[in-house]
Amino acid sequence: MSTFRVELKKIVDDSYDIEIGYGLETKLINDIKFGIAGNIQKFAIITDSIVKDLYAERIMQLLIQSGMQADLFVFEAGEKSKTRRTKEEIEDAMLEKGYRRDCCILAVGGGVVTDLAGFVAGTYGRGVPFINYATTLLAAADASVGGKTAVDTPLATNLIGLFHQPKKVYLDIAAWKTLPPRQIASGLAETIKHACLANRDFFDYLNVHIADLKTFDKAVCEHIAEENCRIKYSVVMKDERESGLREILNLGHTVGRAIETVSDYRLLHGEALAIGMAAEVNLAHELGFMTKQERDMVIDLLQKADLPTSIPSYIDRNVLVQKLYTDKKVKNGKLRFVVQKGIGDIVEYENGVFAIPIDESTARKIIMTMS
Ligand code: GLY
């Protein structure tokens, strides 16, 4: 009978700062006082059972001392907690404590915390602001920047989520010293991924300095934090919603995410990614985009970082091949991989399209012949 048009054209400014430094808790509190999240007095601090004692508790005390309301919402550390159930439990606890739309969520922790807390923030009261205080190399390298938030499902990782940009990101390098070596290596996998897709000089730098990161050499930590950041935000600024270029950040993740789920999270995200990177460089070599020497250099660097590059014996490779179809890049039932070109560049399949259709037989051959 009638047609009405609802005009909703928008100009949105979701710009934010990423601050890199050491022990940034006081800086965070001062920024909050000066309105980084607007005129908000209530802070729901979402953290995990490890980071609670290391950082989150102190941040809560500082907020309370500054006259604000702050409460901790803590879940069991580990990827297995990144679920809809944990999200629901946190939401119910926040409702119970009287948190409404006039709150800000403060994510304090690694990638699991920032992914989950960002998703809570994106849907709580139809969206409240959030701030990321990243305490791991993995969160600094990837998860805390770019506004991707999500939870895992039994089928695969990160299938349910939304884009919601933080008000600010703090990368606390001092916190890296609290990480076990496996977690440092896990963060290095995302770092090596960045070097492989965007910056050959950074790759060479990592080759020389990777051991210095393990001893927390200040200059090396800072360079790694800054370079990761530069690569990540340059891509996100051009394609926030992954309609093209942002797909390149998926390098190594087609096999990586699949093996992470098939391992039932025995592999940390970065460990799974390292195996995915090994598969991807084998594929790139098979397709003629990398020389044997370049492929071996990537595998060597992953190994230097104490990361796995072969498929563990407990993984059923046929199940792994089928799991590839849960990847978000699959289109019309066809597998698509991001493939690097040499070291420091990515193959552009078509104008603005970076994920290349790959036959299952080719993917299967790579997976079946890997060590
Ligand atoms: N972790 C990949 C991305 O942020 O797009």
Coordinates of C-alpha atoms and ligand atoms in Angstrom, one line a residue:
M1 CA 0.0 0.0 0.0
S2 CA 2.7 2.5 1.1
T3 CA 6.5 2.6 0.9
F4 CA 8.6 4.7 3.3
R5 CA 12.3 5.1 3.1
V6 CA 14.3 5.1 6.3
E7 CA 17.3 7.2 5.6
L8 CA 20.3 5.9 7.6
K9 CA 23.4 7.1 5.8
K10 CA 26.1 7.4 8.4
I11 CA 29.5 9.0 8.8
V12 CA 31.1 7.1 11.6
D13 CA 34.5 7.9 13.2
D14 CA 35.7 4.8 15.1
S15 CA 39.3 6.0 15.2
Y16 CA 41.3 5.0 18.3
D17 CA 44.8 5.0 19.6
I18 CA 47.0 2.0 20.3
E19 CA 49.5 2.8 23.1
I20 CA 52.6 0.6 23.5
G21 CA 54.5 0.8 26.7
Y22 CA 55.4 -0.8 30.1
G23 CA 53.0 -1.0 33.0
L24 CA 50.3 1.2 31.5
E25 CA 47.7 0.8 34.3
T26 CA 48.1 4.3 35.7
K27 CA 48.0 5.7 32.1
L28 CA 44.7 3.8 31.5
I29 CA 43.1 5.2 34.7
N30 CA 44.2 8.8 33.7
D31 CA 42.8 8.3 30.2
I32 CA 39.5 7.1 31.7
K33 CA 39.4 10.2 34.0
F34 CA 39.9 12.4 31.0
G35 CA 37.0 10.7 29.1
I36 CA 38.5 8.1 26.8
A37 CA 35.3 6.2 27.1
G38 CA 33.0 9.2 27.5
N39 CA 31.4 10.3 30.8
I40 CA 31.2 6.7 32.2
Q41 CA 31.6 5.8 35.9
K42 CA 31.0 2.1 35.8
F43 CA 33.6 -0.4 34.5
A44 CA 33.0 -4.1 34.0
I45 CA 36.5 -5.6 34.0
I46 CA 36.5 -8.9 32.0
T47 CA 39.5 -11.1 32.6
D48 CA 40.7 -14.7 33.0
S49 CA 41.7 -16.7 36.1
I50 CA 45.4 -16.1 35.4
V51 CA 45.4 -12.4 34.6
K52 CA 43.0 -11.5 37.4
D53 CA 45.8 -11.6 40.1
L54 CA 48.5 -10.3 37.8
Y55 CA 46.7 -7.1 36.5
A56 CA 43.0 -7.0 36.6
E57 CA 42.6 -6.8 40.4
R58 CA 45.0 -3.9 40.6
I59 CA 43.2 -2.0 37.7
M60 CA 39.9 -2.5 39.6
Q61 CA 41.4 -1.1 42.8
L62 CA 42.8 1.9 40.9
L63 CA 39.4 2.6 39.4
I64 CA 37.7 2.4 42.7
Q65 CA 40.3 4.7 44.3
S66 CA 39.4 7.1 41.5
G67 CA 35.8 7.2 42.6
M68 CA 34.4 4.9 40.0
Q69 CA 32.4 1.6 40.2
A70 CA 34.4 -1.4 39.0
D71 CA 33.8 -5.1 39.2
L72 CA 35.7 -8.1 38.0
F73 CA 34.1 -10.8 35.8
V74 CA 36.5 -13.7 35.7
F75 CA 36.4 -16.9 33.6
E76 CA 38.7 -19.9 33.5
A77 CA 41.8 -19.1 31.4
G78 CA 42.1 -20.8 28.0
E79 CA 40.6 -21.0 24.5
K80 CA 38.0 -23.6 25.7
S81 CA 36.3 -20.8 27.7
K82 CA 35.7 -18.7 24.5
T83 CA 32.1 -19.8 24.2
R84 CA 28.6 -18.6 24.0
R85 CA 28.1 -20.1 27.5
T86 CA 30.9 -18.0 29.1
K87 CA 29.5 -14.9 27.3
E88 CA 26.1 -15.6 28.8
E89 CA 27.5 -16.2 32.3
I90 CA 29.4 -12.9 32.2
E91 CA 26.3 -11.1 30.9
D92 CA 24.1 -12.5 33.6
A93 CA 26.6 -11.6 36.3
M94 CA 26.8 -8.0 34.9
L95 CA 23.0 -7.7 34.9
E96 CA 22.9 -9.1 38.4
K97 CA 25.4 -6.4 39.5
G98 CA 23.3 -3.6 38.0
Y99 CA 25.4 -2.9 34.9
R100 CA 23.2 -1.3 32.2
R101 CA 23.9 0.7 29.1
D102 CA 25.9 3.4 31.0
C103 CA 28.9 1.1 31.5
C104 CA 32.2 0.5 29.7
I105 CA 33.8 -2.9 29.4
L106 CA 37.5 -3.2 30.1
A107 CA 39.1 -6.3 28.6
V108 CA 42.3 -7.2 30.6
G109 CA 44.2 -10.2 29.2
G110 CA 45.2 -12.0 26.1
G111 CA 43.4 -12.8 22.8
V112 CA 40.7 -15.0 24.4
V113 CA 39.8 -12.2 26.8
T114 CA 39.8 -9.4 24.2
D115 CA 37.8 -11.4 21.6
L116 CA 35.2 -12.5 24.2
A117 CA 34.9 -9.2 26.1
G118 CA 34.7 -7.2 22.8
F119 CA 31.8 -9.5 21.8
V120 CA 30.0 -9.0 25.1
A121 CA 30.5 -5.2 24.7
G122 CA 29.1 -5.3 21.1
T123 CA 25.8 -6.9 22.2
Y124 CA 25.4 -5.8 25.9
G125 CA 22.5 -3.3 26.0
R126 CA 22.8 -3.3 22.1
G127 CA 26.4 -2.1 22.4
V128 CA 28.5 -0.4 25.0
P129 CA 32.1 0.9 24.7
F130 CA 35.1 -1.2 25.5
I131 CA 38.8 -0.8 26.0
N132 CA 41.5 -3.5 25.5
Y133 CA 44.4 -3.8 27.9
A134 CA 46.4 -6.5 26.2
T135 CA 48.8 -8.5 28.3
T136 CA 50.1 -11.1 25.8
L137 CA 52.2 -11.0 22.6
L138 CA 49.4 -12.7 20.7
A139 CA 46.9 -10.1 21.8
A140 CA 49.4 -7.3 21.0
A141 CA 50.2 -8.8 17.6
D142 CA 46.7 -9.5 16.5
A143 CA 43.6 -10.0 18.6
S144 CA 43.4 -6.7 20.5
V145 CA 43.6 -4.5 17.3
G146 CA 41.0 -4.3 14.5
G147 CA 37.7 -4.8 16.2
K148 CA 37.0 -8.5 15.4
T149 CA 35.3 -10.0 18.3
A150 CA 33.9 -13.5 18.5
V151 CA 33.4 -16.8 20.4
D152 CA 34.1 -20.4 19.3
T153 CA 31.5 -23.1 18.7
P154 CA 32.0 -26.9 18.7
L155 CA 32.2 -26.7 14.9
A156 CA 35.0 -24.2 14.6
T157 CA 36.6 -21.1 16.0
N158 CA 35.3 -17.5 15.8
L159 CA 32.1 -18.3 13.8
I160 CA 29.9 -16.2 16.0
G161 CA 30.8 -12.5 16.6
L162 CA 30.7 -9.0 15.3
F163 CA 32.9 -6.1 14.4
H164 CA 33.1 -3.6 17.3
Q165 CA 36.0 -1.3 17.6
P166 CA 37.6 -0.5 21.0
K167 CA 37.9 3.0 22.4
K168 CA 41.6 2.5 23.0
V169 CA 44.1 -0.4 23.0
Y170 CA 47.0 -0.6 25.5
L171 CA 49.8 -3.0 24.7
D172 CA 51.7 -3.7 28.0
I173 CA 55.1 -5.1 27.0
A174 CA 56.0 -5.6 30.7
A175 CA 53.3 -8.2 30.9
W176 CA 55.1 -10.4 28.4
K177 CA 57.6 -11.4 31.1
T178 CA 54.7 -13.1 33.0
L179 CA 54.0 -15.4 30.0
P180 CA 55.2 -19.1 29.8
P181 CA 57.4 -19.8 26.8
R182 CA 54.6 -21.5 24.9
Q183 CA 52.5 -18.4 25.0
I184 CA 55.4 -16.2 23.7
A185 CA 56.0 -18.7 20.9
S186 CA 52.2 -18.5 20.1
G187 CA 52.4 -14.8 19.8
L188 CA 55.4 -15.1 17.6
A189 CA 53.4 -17.2 15.1
E190 CA 51.1 -14.2 14.4
T191 CA 54.3 -12.0 14.2
I192 CA 55.9 -14.3 11.6
K193 CA 52.6 -14.3 9.7
H194 CA 52.7 -10.5 9.6
A195 CA 56.3 -10.5 8.3
C196 CA 55.5 -13.1 5.7
L197 CA 52.6 -11.2 4.3
A198 CA 53.9 -7.7 4.4
N199 CA 57.5 -7.0 5.2
R200 CA 60.6 -8.9 4.1
D201 CA 62.9 -6.7 6.2
F202 CA 60.9 -7.6 9.3
F203 CA 61.2 -11.3 8.5
D204 CA 65.0 -10.9 8.3
Y205 CA 65.0 -8.9 11.5
L206 CA 63.1 -11.7 13.3
N207 CA 65.5 -14.3 11.9
V208 CA 68.4 -12.4 13.6
H209 CA 66.6 -11.3 16.8
I210 CA 64.1 -14.0 17.7
A211 CA 66.4 -15.3 20.5
D212 CA 66.5 -11.7 22.0
L213 CA 62.8 -11.7 22.3
K214 CA 63.0 -14.7 24.5
T215 CA 65.2 -12.8 26.9
F216 CA 62.9 -9.8 26.6
D217 CA 65.5 -7.5 25.1
K218 CA 63.8 -4.0 25.3
A219 CA 64.6 -2.8 21.8
V220 CA 63.6 -6.1 20.2
C221 CA 60.3 -6.3 22.2
E222 CA 59.4 -2.7 21.2
H223 CA 60.3 -3.2 17.5
I224 CA 58.2 -6.4 17.4
A225 CA 55.2 -4.7 19.1
E226 CA 55.4 -1.6 16.8
E227 CA 55.9 -3.5 13.5
N228 CA 53.0 -5.9 14.3
C229 CA 50.9 -2.9 15.0
R230 CA 51.9 -1.1 11.9
I231 CA 51.1 -4.0 9.6
K232 CA 47.8 -4.9 11.3
Y233 CA 46.3 -1.4 11.5
S234 CA 47.4 -0.5 7.9
V235 CA 45.3 -3.4 6.6
V236 CA 42.4 -2.7 9.0
M237 CA 42.2 1.0 8.0
K238 CA 41.8 0.0 4.4
D239 CA 39.3 -2.8 4.9
E240 CA 37.8 -2.9 8.3
R241 CA 35.0 -5.4 7.5
E242 CA 37.1 -7.9 5.5
S243 CA 35.5 -7.3 2.1
G244 CA 38.9 -7.8 0.4
L245 CA 42.3 -6.8 1.6
R246 CA 41.8 -7.9 5.2
E247 CA 41.6 -11.5 4.0
I248 CA 45.4 -11.4 3.8
L249 CA 45.5 -11.4 7.7
N250 CA 44.1 -14.9 7.3
L251 CA 47.4 -16.2 6.0
G252 CA 48.0 -19.7 7.4
H253 CA 44.6 -19.7 9.2
T254 CA 42.7 -22.0 6.8
V255 CA 44.6 -25.0 8.0
G256 CA 45.5 -23.3 11.3
R257 CA 42.0 -22.8 12.6
A258 CA 40.9 -26.2 11.4
I259 CA 43.7 -28.0 13.2
E260 CA 43.1 -25.9 16.4
T261 CA 39.6 -27.2 16.5
V262 CA 40.5 -30.8 15.6
S263 CA 43.2 -30.8 18.3
D264 CA 40.4 -29.9 20.7
Y265 CA 42.6 -26.9 21.8
R266 CA 45.6 -29.0 22.8
L267 CA 47.4 -26.7 20.4
L268 CA 47.5 -23.0 21.3
H269 CA 46.2 -20.7 18.6
G270 CA 49.7 -19.7 17.5
E271 CA 50.9 -23.3 17.5
A272 CA 48.0 -24.3 15.2
L273 CA 48.8 -21.2 13.1
A274 CA 52.4 -22.3 12.8
I275 CA 51.3 -25.6 11.4
G276 CA 48.9 -23.8 9.1
M277 CA 51.7 -21.5 7.9
A278 CA 53.9 -24.6 7.2
A279 CA 51.0 -26.0 5.1
E280 CA 50.5 -22.6 3.4
V281 CA 54.1 -22.3 2.3
N282 CA 54.1 -25.8 1.0
L283 CA 51.0 -24.8 -1.0
A284 CA 52.6 -21.6 -2.2
H285 CA 55.6 -23.6 -3.4
E286 CA 53.4 -26.2 -5.1
L287 CA 51.6 -23.3 -6.9
G288 CA 54.9 -21.7 -8.0
F289 CA 54.7 -18.6 -5.8
M290 CA 57.6 -19.5 -3.5
T291 CA 60.9 -21.1 -4.2
K292 CA 62.0 -24.1 -2.2
Q293 CA 64.5 -21.9 -0.4
E294 CA 61.9 -19.4 0.6
R295 CA 59.6 -22.1 1.8
D296 CA 62.3 -23.6 3.9
M297 CA 63.3 -20.2 5.4
V298 CA 59.7 -19.7 6.7
I299 CA 59.7 -23.2 8.2
D300 CA 63.1 -22.6 9.8
L301 CA 62.0 -19.3 11.3
L302 CA 58.9 -21.0 12.8
Q303 CA 61.1 -23.7 14.3
K304 CA 63.5 -21.1 15.6
A305 CA 60.5 -19.6 17.5
D306 CA 59.9 -23.1 19.1
L307 CA 56.7 -23.5 17.1
P308 CA 55.5 -26.8 15.6
T309 CA 55.6 -27.2 11.8
S310 CA 54.4 -30.8 11.4
I311 CA 50.9 -32.3 12.0
P312 CA 50.8 -34.1 15.4
S313 CA 50.2 -37.9 15.2
Y314 CA 47.0 -37.6 17.2
I315 CA 45.4 -35.6 14.4
D316 CA 43.3 -37.5 11.9
R317 CA 44.3 -36.0 8.6
N318 CA 41.0 -36.9 6.8
V319 CA 39.0 -35.2 9.6
L320 CA 41.4 -32.2 9.2
V321 CA 40.7 -32.0 5.4
Q322 CA 36.9 -32.0 6.1
K323 CA 37.3 -29.4 8.8
L324 CA 38.8 -27.0 6.2
Y325 CA 35.2 -26.5 4.9
T326 CA 34.2 -24.6 8.1
D327 CA 36.6 -21.8 7.1
K328 CA 34.8 -18.5 6.6
K329 CA 36.6 -17.9 3.3
V330 CA 34.8 -20.9 1.7
K331 CA 32.6 -19.7 -1.1
N332 CA 30.0 -21.8 -3.0
G333 CA 31.4 -24.9 -1.3
K334 CA 34.9 -24.1 -2.6
L335 CA 38.0 -23.9 -0.4
R336 CA 39.9 -20.6 -0.6
F337 CA 43.4 -20.0 0.7
V338 CA 45.5 -16.9 1.2
V339 CA 48.9 -17.6 -0.4
Q340 CA 52.1 -15.7 0.1
K341 CA 54.3 -14.6 -2.8
G342 CA 57.9 -15.0 -1.9
I343 CA 58.5 -13.5 1.6
G344 CA 56.8 -10.2 2.5
D345 CA 54.0 -10.2 -0.2
I346 CA 50.7 -11.9 -0.9
V347 CA 49.2 -13.2 -4.2
E348 CA 46.3 -11.1 -5.4
Y349 CA 44.0 -13.5 -7.1
E350 CA 41.7 -11.0 -8.8
N351 CA 41.5 -7.2 -8.4
G352 CA 41.0 -6.8 -4.6
V353 CA 40.4 -10.5 -4.0
F354 CA 43.2 -12.3 -2.1
A355 CA 41.8 -15.7 -1.3
I356 CA 42.5 -18.2 -4.1
P357 CA 40.1 -21.1 -4.9
I358 CA 42.0 -24.4 -4.2
D359 CA 40.7 -27.8 -5.2
E360 CA 40.2 -30.2 -2.3
S361 CA 42.6 -32.6 -4.0
T362 CA 45.4 -30.0 -3.8
A363 CA 44.7 -29.2 -0.2
R364 CA 44.5 -32.9 0.6
K365 CA 47.8 -33.6 -1.1
I366 CA 49.5 -30.8 1.0
I367 CA 48.0 -32.2 4.3
M368 CA 48.7 -35.8 3.5
T369 CA 52.4 -35.2 2.5
M370 CA 53.3 -32.8 5.3
S371 CA 55.6 -34.3 7.9
Ligands
GLY1 N1 43.0 -11.9 12.9 C1 42.8 -11.5 11.6 C2 42.1 -10.2 11.5 O1 42.1 -9.5 12.4 O2 41.6 -9.9 10.4

